[in-house]
Amino acid sequence: MVTNHVFEPLDPSQILASLWGGGGTLASKVTRSLSMPVTFLIEKLQALFPGETFTAGGGPRILSSGGRRYYGKVGTASEMEQYHAEKRSLQLMSAAAPGLCPSVISASHEGRPYLISDYLDLSSLSAFAGASSILARRLASELHTSKSENGKYGFECPTFCGATKIDNGWYDTWAEAYNAMIGGLLDKLERRGSYKELCIKGREIQEKVIPFYLGGRLKGVEPVLCHGDLWSGNVGADTDGNPAIFDPSSYYGHNESDLAIGRMFGGFSTAFYDEYHSLRPKSEPVEEYSQRLKLYQLFHYLNHTVLFGNGYSGQSMNLANQLLKSVPL
C-alpha cells in the first residue's frame, strides 16, 4: 500500500509514540509512551532468553547482551486482528523462504497485542547490485512454490492491505477467491454511497471479466503463498545486499497477482520481471498475461480508492473499462 505515490515508510517509532496517552505534560506523555511498550517487550524477551539482558535501542529497536537486535511493537485491543495477520503472514513466509522476511521471535494477538521480530537494517533494493535479481529468484523458486496445505485459495484469517481489512476464507478455485477479494472492496465502496458508477463497473468485472480470464481458460495455476502488497516500500536490502520483504498482506493465490502492484508504482526493473519469469514462466494463455495483470492491479487501485478516495477512483474506472472492453460480449 502506498500513499499518493510518496515512498516514505512510516517510522515505527512514531507508532510506539502514539500508543499510550493519559494526563501530564507532553514530555511526560512521550516518555511514558515510549518506555511502557519497550518495558513490556523487554519483559517478553527476558522470559524467552533469561540468560541475556536487554536494553532499548531507540525507536522500535531492542538490543540484547548477546549482540542481537530486535524489532518490537505493541498495539491496542482494537488491533488484535492486524497483529495476528502480520504474525501468521511472516511465519508462513519465513517457513517458505527463510531469511527473506523478518523472523517472528514472539507475538500475541490476545489482550495486549505485540510482535517481536528480528531487526533488519535495510536500504533501498536498488542500492545493491544484484539484490533485485536475488529477490526475483527467491520469489519464483521459494515463496511462490509454497502451496496451501488444504489445496485451496485464500487465507486462514483476515489480513490487512494497508488499513483495509481483507476478510479472506478458503475457496476451491482462484476465480472464486479473487472474486471475493474484489467484492469485499466493492462492498466497502458501496457503503460510502459516493462511488455508484465505479461499483456498477466493479460488479460487471465480477460477473464477466474474472470468470473469463481466471476461469477454465487459465492453466497451471496453484494456490501459492503471496506477499500480497509487494511494492518498493515493502522491500529492501540489508547491509550485505540480501533482499528482504515485510509488511505483508498474505494469501494463497496465483503467483502473477503478487507482481501487480510493483508494476503500478515502480521500484522493480524490467530485468527483475525477466529474471522472475525465466524461473517461473507466465501462465497460459501467455497472450492474456497483460490483461490478467490489469485485473490484478484493479484490486490495488480499488483498495487505494477505499483508503484515499477520489484520487484513485478515476484510475480504477479507467482500468475497469479497459478490462470490460477486452472480453467478448
Short mmCIF file of C-alpha atoms in Angstrom, two decimals:
data_model
loop_
_atom_site.label_atom_id
_atom_site.label_comp_id
_atom_site.label_asym_id
_atom_site.label_seq_id
_atom_site.Cartn_x
_atom_site.Cartn_y
_atom_site.Cartn_z
CA MET A 1 0.00 0.00 0.00
CA VAL A 2 1.31 3.42 -0.89
CA THR A 3 0.21 6.92 -0.02
CA ASN A 4 -0.15 9.22 -3.01
CA HIS A 5 2.95 7.75 -4.64
CA VAL A 6 5.25 9.07 -1.88
CA PHE A 7 7.52 6.18 -0.96
CA GLU A 8 8.21 7.00 2.67
CA PRO A 9 7.55 4.06 5.03
CA LEU A 10 6.16 5.11 8.39
CA ASP A 11 8.79 5.45 11.10
CA PRO A 12 7.93 2.64 13.56
CA SER A 13 8.97 4.89 16.46
CA GLN A 14 6.00 7.09 15.57
CA ILE A 15 3.77 4.06 16.07
CA LEU A 16 5.22 3.39 19.51
CA ALA A 17 4.89 7.04 20.49
CA SER A 18 1.18 7.06 19.67
CA LEU A 19 0.11 4.01 21.65
CA TRP A 20 -0.18 5.41 25.13
CA GLY A 21 -1.88 8.60 26.31
CA GLY A 22 -3.07 9.89 29.65
CA GLY A 23 -2.57 13.05 31.63
CA GLY A 24 0.56 15.03 32.26
CA THR A 25 2.82 17.22 30.20
CA LEU A 26 3.70 16.46 26.60
CA ALA A 27 7.21 15.45 27.67
CA SER A 28 5.91 13.03 30.29
CA LYS A 29 3.42 11.57 27.82
CA VAL A 30 6.16 10.91 25.26
CA THR A 31 8.50 9.43 27.86
CA ARG A 32 5.77 7.19 29.20
CA SER A 33 4.51 6.22 25.73
CA LEU A 34 7.96 5.03 24.71
CA SER A 35 9.00 3.41 27.98
CA MET A 36 5.84 1.41 28.67
CA PRO A 37 5.82 -0.59 25.38
CA VAL A 38 9.60 -1.09 25.49
CA THR A 39 9.46 -2.35 29.08
CA PHE A 40 6.63 -4.70 28.14
CA LEU A 41 8.59 -6.04 25.16
CA ILE A 42 11.80 -6.44 27.16
CA GLU A 43 9.88 -8.50 29.71
CA LYS A 44 8.73 -10.82 26.91
CA LEU A 45 12.29 -11.23 25.63
CA GLN A 46 13.66 -11.74 29.12
CA ALA A 47 11.23 -14.62 29.63
CA LEU A 48 12.40 -16.22 26.39
CA PHE A 49 16.12 -15.64 26.96
CA PRO A 50 16.68 -15.49 30.74
CA GLY A 51 20.46 -15.58 30.37
CA GLU A 52 20.59 -12.29 28.49
CA THR A 53 19.88 -8.66 29.32
CA PHE A 54 18.00 -6.27 27.07
CA THR A 55 18.02 -2.52 26.61
CA ALA A 56 16.07 -0.05 24.49
CA GLY A 57 17.96 0.77 21.31
CA GLY A 58 15.93 3.76 20.20
CA GLY A 59 12.67 3.71 18.28
CA PRO A 60 11.48 0.14 17.76
CA ARG A 61 14.90 -1.44 18.44
CA ILE A 62 15.76 -3.57 21.43
CA LEU A 63 19.37 -4.66 21.97
CA SER A 64 20.45 -7.87 23.67
CA SER A 65 23.67 -8.55 25.57
CA GLY A 66 24.20 -11.40 23.11
CA GLY A 67 24.54 -8.96 20.25
CA ARG A 68 21.18 -9.50 18.58
CA ARG A 69 18.84 -6.67 17.66
CA TYR A 70 15.09 -6.97 17.75
CA TYR A 71 12.20 -5.01 16.32
CA GLY A 72 9.21 -4.65 18.61
CA LYS A 73 5.82 -3.01 18.57
CA VAL A 74 2.77 -3.04 20.81
CA GLY A 75 -0.80 -2.46 19.70
CA THR A 76 -4.19 -1.79 21.20
CA ALA A 77 -7.13 -4.12 21.73
CA SER A 78 -8.71 -2.85 18.50
CA GLU A 79 -5.65 -4.01 16.53
CA MET A 80 -5.68 -7.67 17.55
CA GLU A 81 -6.64 -8.88 14.07
CA GLN A 82 -3.88 -6.83 12.44
CA TYR A 83 -1.23 -8.28 14.72
CA HIS A 84 -2.46 -11.83 14.21
CA ALA A 85 -2.48 -11.35 10.43
CA GLU A 86 1.06 -9.98 10.36
CA LYS A 87 2.34 -12.74 12.63
CA ARG A 88 0.85 -15.54 10.52
CA SER A 89 1.94 -13.96 7.25
CA LEU A 90 5.53 -13.56 8.46
CA GLN A 91 5.63 -17.06 9.95
CA LEU A 92 4.44 -18.68 6.74
CA MET A 93 6.75 -16.60 4.56
CA SER A 94 9.72 -17.38 6.81
CA ALA A 95 8.99 -21.09 6.55
CA ALA A 96 8.73 -20.87 2.77
CA ALA A 97 11.75 -18.61 2.20
CA PRO A 98 13.99 -18.47 5.30
CA GLY A 99 15.64 -15.09 5.77
CA LEU A 100 13.57 -13.34 3.11
CA CYS A 101 11.45 -11.60 5.74
CA PRO A 102 11.85 -10.81 9.45
CA SER A 103 11.56 -13.89 11.68
CA VAL A 104 8.90 -13.69 14.37
CA ILE A 105 10.52 -14.15 17.79
CA SER A 106 7.44 -13.68 19.94
CA ALA A 107 3.93 -12.42 19.28
CA SER A 108 0.40 -12.45 20.60
CA HIS A 109 -2.86 -11.03 19.32
CA GLU A 110 -4.78 -11.58 22.54
CA GLY A 111 -5.32 -8.93 25.20
CA ARG A 112 -2.43 -6.58 24.54
CA PRO A 113 -1.19 -7.45 21.06
CA TYR A 114 2.51 -7.27 20.35
CA LEU A 115 5.08 -8.52 17.87
CA ILE A 116 8.82 -9.01 18.24
CA SER A 117 10.93 -9.93 15.24
CA ASP A 118 14.49 -9.68 14.03
CA TYR A 119 15.54 -6.09 13.41
CA LEU A 120 16.68 -5.63 9.82
CA ASP A 121 18.81 -2.63 8.91
CA LEU A 122 17.53 -2.07 5.38
CA SER A 123 18.35 0.21 2.49
CA SER A 124 16.70 0.55 -0.89
CA LEU A 125 16.85 -2.56 -3.04
CA SER A 126 18.46 -0.50 -5.80
CA ALA A 127 21.40 0.40 -3.55
CA PHE A 128 22.92 -3.05 -4.08
CA ALA A 129 23.78 -4.50 -7.46
CA GLY A 130 22.25 -7.94 -7.78
CA ALA A 131 19.77 -7.62 -4.90
CA SER A 132 16.82 -7.26 -7.26
CA SER A 133 17.87 -10.36 -9.17
CA ILE A 134 18.21 -12.35 -5.94
CA LEU A 135 14.74 -11.25 -4.87
CA ALA A 136 13.25 -12.32 -8.20
CA ARG A 137 14.85 -15.74 -7.90
CA ARG A 138 13.78 -16.24 -4.29
CA LEU A 139 10.20 -15.25 -5.01
CA ALA A 140 10.00 -17.54 -8.03
CA SER A 141 11.79 -20.56 -6.54
CA GLU A 142 10.82 -20.34 -2.86
CA LEU A 143 7.91 -18.14 -1.78
CA HIS A 144 5.79 -18.78 -4.85
CA THR A 145 6.29 -22.53 -4.67
CA SER A 146 4.86 -22.85 -1.15
CA LYS A 147 1.33 -24.22 -1.54
CA SER A 148 -1.57 -24.12 0.89
CA GLU A 149 -1.85 -27.27 2.98
CA ASN A 150 -5.52 -27.75 2.13
CA GLY A 151 -5.04 -27.15 -1.59
CA LYS A 152 -7.42 -24.19 -1.51
CA TYR A 153 -7.12 -20.49 -2.33
CA GLY A 154 -7.42 -17.71 0.23
CA PHE A 155 -6.08 -17.44 3.76
CA GLU A 156 -6.76 -18.71 7.25
CA CYS A 157 -7.60 -15.35 8.81
CA PRO A 158 -8.40 -11.77 7.82
CA THR A 159 -5.41 -9.75 6.64
CA PHE A 160 -4.86 -6.04 6.09
CA CYS A 161 -3.67 -4.39 2.90
CA GLY A 162 -2.66 -1.06 4.33
CA ALA A 163 -5.50 -0.29 6.73
CA THR A 164 -8.08 -2.19 4.67
CA LYS A 165 -9.35 -5.41 6.17
CA ILE A 166 -9.49 -8.31 3.71
CA ASP A 167 -11.86 -10.94 5.11
CA ASN A 168 -10.39 -13.94 3.25
CA GLY A 169 -11.65 -17.51 3.69
CA TRP A 170 -11.00 -20.64 1.65
CA TYR A 171 -12.12 -21.22 -1.94
CA ASP A 172 -11.87 -24.15 -4.34
CA THR A 173 -10.81 -22.02 -7.32
CA TRP A 174 -8.68 -18.95 -7.83
CA ALA A 175 -11.52 -17.24 -9.70
CA GLU A 176 -13.75 -17.60 -6.63
CA ALA A 177 -11.05 -16.32 -4.29
CA TYR A 178 -10.19 -13.29 -6.39
CA ASN A 179 -13.86 -12.54 -6.95
CA ALA A 180 -14.27 -12.38 -3.17
CA MET A 181 -11.25 -10.08 -2.81
CA ILE A 182 -12.64 -7.64 -5.37
CA GLY A 183 -16.14 -7.98 -3.95
CA GLY A 184 -15.01 -7.08 -0.45
CA LEU A 185 -13.58 -3.79 -1.68
CA LEU A 186 -16.71 -3.01 -3.68
CA ASP A 187 -18.81 -3.67 -0.58
CA LYS A 188 -16.81 -1.04 1.31
CA LEU A 189 -17.15 1.50 -1.51
CA GLU A 190 -20.88 0.87 -1.88
CA ARG A 191 -21.44 1.59 1.80
CA ARG A 192 -19.93 5.04 1.28
CA GLY A 193 -22.51 5.87 -1.36
CA SER A 194 -20.29 8.12 -3.48
CA TYR A 195 -18.86 5.59 -5.95
CA LYS A 196 -22.03 4.28 -7.57
CA GLU A 197 -20.76 4.18 -11.17
CA LEU A 198 -17.44 2.60 -10.18
CA CYS A 199 -19.23 -0.05 -8.13
CA ILE A 200 -21.54 -0.89 -11.04
CA LYS A 201 -18.47 -1.40 -13.24
CA GLY A 202 -16.83 -3.42 -10.49
CA ARG A 203 -19.79 -5.78 -10.28
CA GLU A 204 -19.56 -6.25 -14.06
CA ILE A 205 -15.90 -7.17 -13.58
CA GLN A 206 -17.00 -9.84 -11.12
CA GLU A 207 -19.66 -11.18 -13.47
CA LYS A 208 -17.78 -11.08 -16.77
CA VAL A 209 -14.05 -10.42 -16.55
CA ILE A 210 -12.96 -12.57 -13.61
CA PRO A 211 -14.70 -15.72 -14.93
CA PHE A 212 -13.30 -15.09 -18.42
CA TYR A 213 -9.63 -14.56 -17.53
CA LEU A 214 -9.34 -16.56 -14.30
CA GLY A 215 -11.75 -19.39 -15.05
CA GLY A 216 -11.16 -22.57 -17.05
CA ARG A 217 -9.03 -20.92 -19.74
CA LEU A 218 -6.28 -20.09 -17.18
CA LYS A 219 -3.90 -23.06 -16.97
CA GLY A 220 -1.41 -24.29 -14.41
CA VAL A 221 -2.45 -22.05 -11.52
CA GLU A 222 -1.78 -23.31 -8.00
CA PRO A 223 -2.54 -21.76 -4.58
CA VAL A 224 0.93 -20.47 -3.69
CA LEU A 225 1.90 -18.12 -0.88
CA CYS A 226 1.87 -14.46 -1.89
CA HIS A 227 3.15 -11.42 -0.01
CA GLY A 228 0.06 -9.50 -1.06
CA ASP A 229 1.40 -5.92 -1.01
CA LEU A 230 4.72 -6.24 -2.81
CA TRP A 231 5.65 -2.68 -3.76
CA SER A 232 9.03 -0.99 -3.39
CA GLY A 233 8.19 0.46 0.04
CA ASN A 234 7.80 -3.06 1.45
CA VAL A 235 11.10 -4.30 0.05
CA GLY A 236 14.71 -3.56 0.97
CA ALA A 237 18.20 -4.99 1.21
CA ASP A 238 20.36 -5.48 4.29
CA THR A 239 23.96 -4.33 4.67
CA ASP A 240 25.18 -7.44 2.85
CA GLY A 241 22.85 -6.84 -0.09
CA ASN A 242 20.41 -9.61 0.82
CA PRO A 243 16.84 -8.69 -0.15
CA ALA A 244 14.04 -8.66 2.40
CA ILE A 245 10.28 -8.20 2.23
CA PHE A 246 7.98 -7.07 5.04
CA ASP A 247 4.53 -5.61 5.89
CA PRO A 248 2.70 -8.48 4.17
CA SER A 249 -0.99 -8.99 3.44
CA SER A 250 -0.67 -12.63 2.54
CA TYR A 251 -2.96 -15.06 0.77
CA TYR A 252 -2.62 -18.24 -1.27
CA GLY A 253 -3.29 -17.41 -4.89
CA HIS A 254 -1.98 -17.07 -8.44
CA ASN A 255 1.69 -16.10 -8.31
CA GLU A 256 1.25 -13.49 -11.06
CA SER A 257 -1.08 -11.49 -8.81
CA ASP A 258 1.82 -10.79 -6.44
CA LEU A 259 3.66 -8.87 -9.17
CA ALA A 260 0.86 -6.42 -9.97
CA ILE A 261 1.35 -3.55 -7.51
CA GLY A 262 5.09 -3.43 -8.20
CA ARG A 263 4.34 -2.58 -11.84
CA MET A 264 1.93 0.15 -10.75
CA PHE A 265 4.21 2.23 -8.57
CA GLY A 266 7.68 1.36 -9.83
CA GLY A 267 10.70 0.18 -7.93
CA PHE A 268 11.29 -3.01 -9.91
CA SER A 269 13.17 -3.11 -13.19
CA THR A 270 12.28 -4.96 -16.36
CA ALA A 271 15.22 -7.23 -15.58
CA PHE A 272 13.54 -8.19 -12.29
CA TYR A 273 10.45 -9.48 -14.09
CA ASP A 274 12.53 -11.17 -16.80
CA GLU A 275 14.55 -12.97 -14.13
CA TYR A 276 11.40 -14.00 -12.29
CA HIS A 277 9.66 -15.39 -15.37
CA SER A 278 12.79 -17.20 -16.54
CA LEU A 279 12.28 -19.40 -13.48
CA ARG A 280 8.50 -19.25 -13.27
CA PRO A 281 7.03 -18.78 -16.76
CA LYS A 282 3.89 -16.79 -17.37
CA SER A 283 0.72 -18.83 -17.07
CA GLU A 284 -1.16 -19.97 -20.15
CA PRO A 285 -2.58 -18.39 -22.14
CA VAL A 286 0.54 -16.24 -22.22
CA GLU A 287 -1.07 -13.79 -24.63
CA GLU A 288 -3.55 -12.82 -21.88
CA TYR A 289 -0.83 -12.02 -19.34
CA SER A 290 -1.18 -8.25 -19.75
CA GLN A 291 -4.94 -8.41 -19.22
CA ARG A 292 -4.53 -10.56 -16.12
CA LEU A 293 -2.02 -8.02 -14.84
CA LYS A 294 -4.57 -5.22 -15.27
CA LEU A 295 -7.16 -7.33 -13.47
CA TYR A 296 -4.79 -7.87 -10.55
CA GLN A 297 -3.88 -4.18 -10.48
CA LEU A 298 -7.57 -3.33 -10.21
CA PHE A 299 -7.58 -4.76 -6.68
CA HIS A 300 -4.90 -2.30 -5.59
CA TYR A 301 -6.49 0.69 -7.35
CA LEU A 302 -9.80 -0.12 -5.67
CA ASN A 303 -8.05 -0.51 -2.34
CA HIS A 304 -6.38 2.87 -2.79
CA THR A 305 -9.81 4.32 -3.55
CA VAL A 306 -11.04 2.85 -0.26
CA LEU A 307 -8.06 4.33 1.56
CA PHE A 308 -7.57 7.69 -0.16
CA GLY A 309 -10.71 8.47 -2.13
CA ASN A 310 -11.28 10.14 -5.46
CA GLY A 311 -7.65 10.42 -6.49
CA TYR A 312 -7.71 6.73 -7.37
CA SER A 313 -11.35 6.23 -8.35
CA GLY A 314 -10.73 7.59 -11.85
CA GLN A 315 -7.83 5.20 -12.39
CA SER A 316 -9.98 2.35 -11.12
CA MET A 317 -12.78 3.29 -13.52
CA ASN A 318 -10.40 3.56 -16.48
CA LEU A 319 -8.92 0.15 -15.76
CA ALA A 320 -12.35 -1.42 -15.30
CA ASN A 321 -13.50 -0.03 -18.65
CA GLN A 322 -10.40 -1.39 -20.40
CA LEU A 323 -11.00 -4.83 -18.94
CA LEU A 324 -14.68 -4.89 -19.83
CA LYS A 325 -13.89 -3.94 -23.44
CA SER A 326 -11.33 -6.76 -23.66
CA VAL A 327 -13.79 -9.62 -23.10
CA PRO A 328 -16.32 -10.95 -25.64
CA LEU A 329 -19.88 -9.65 -25.33
#
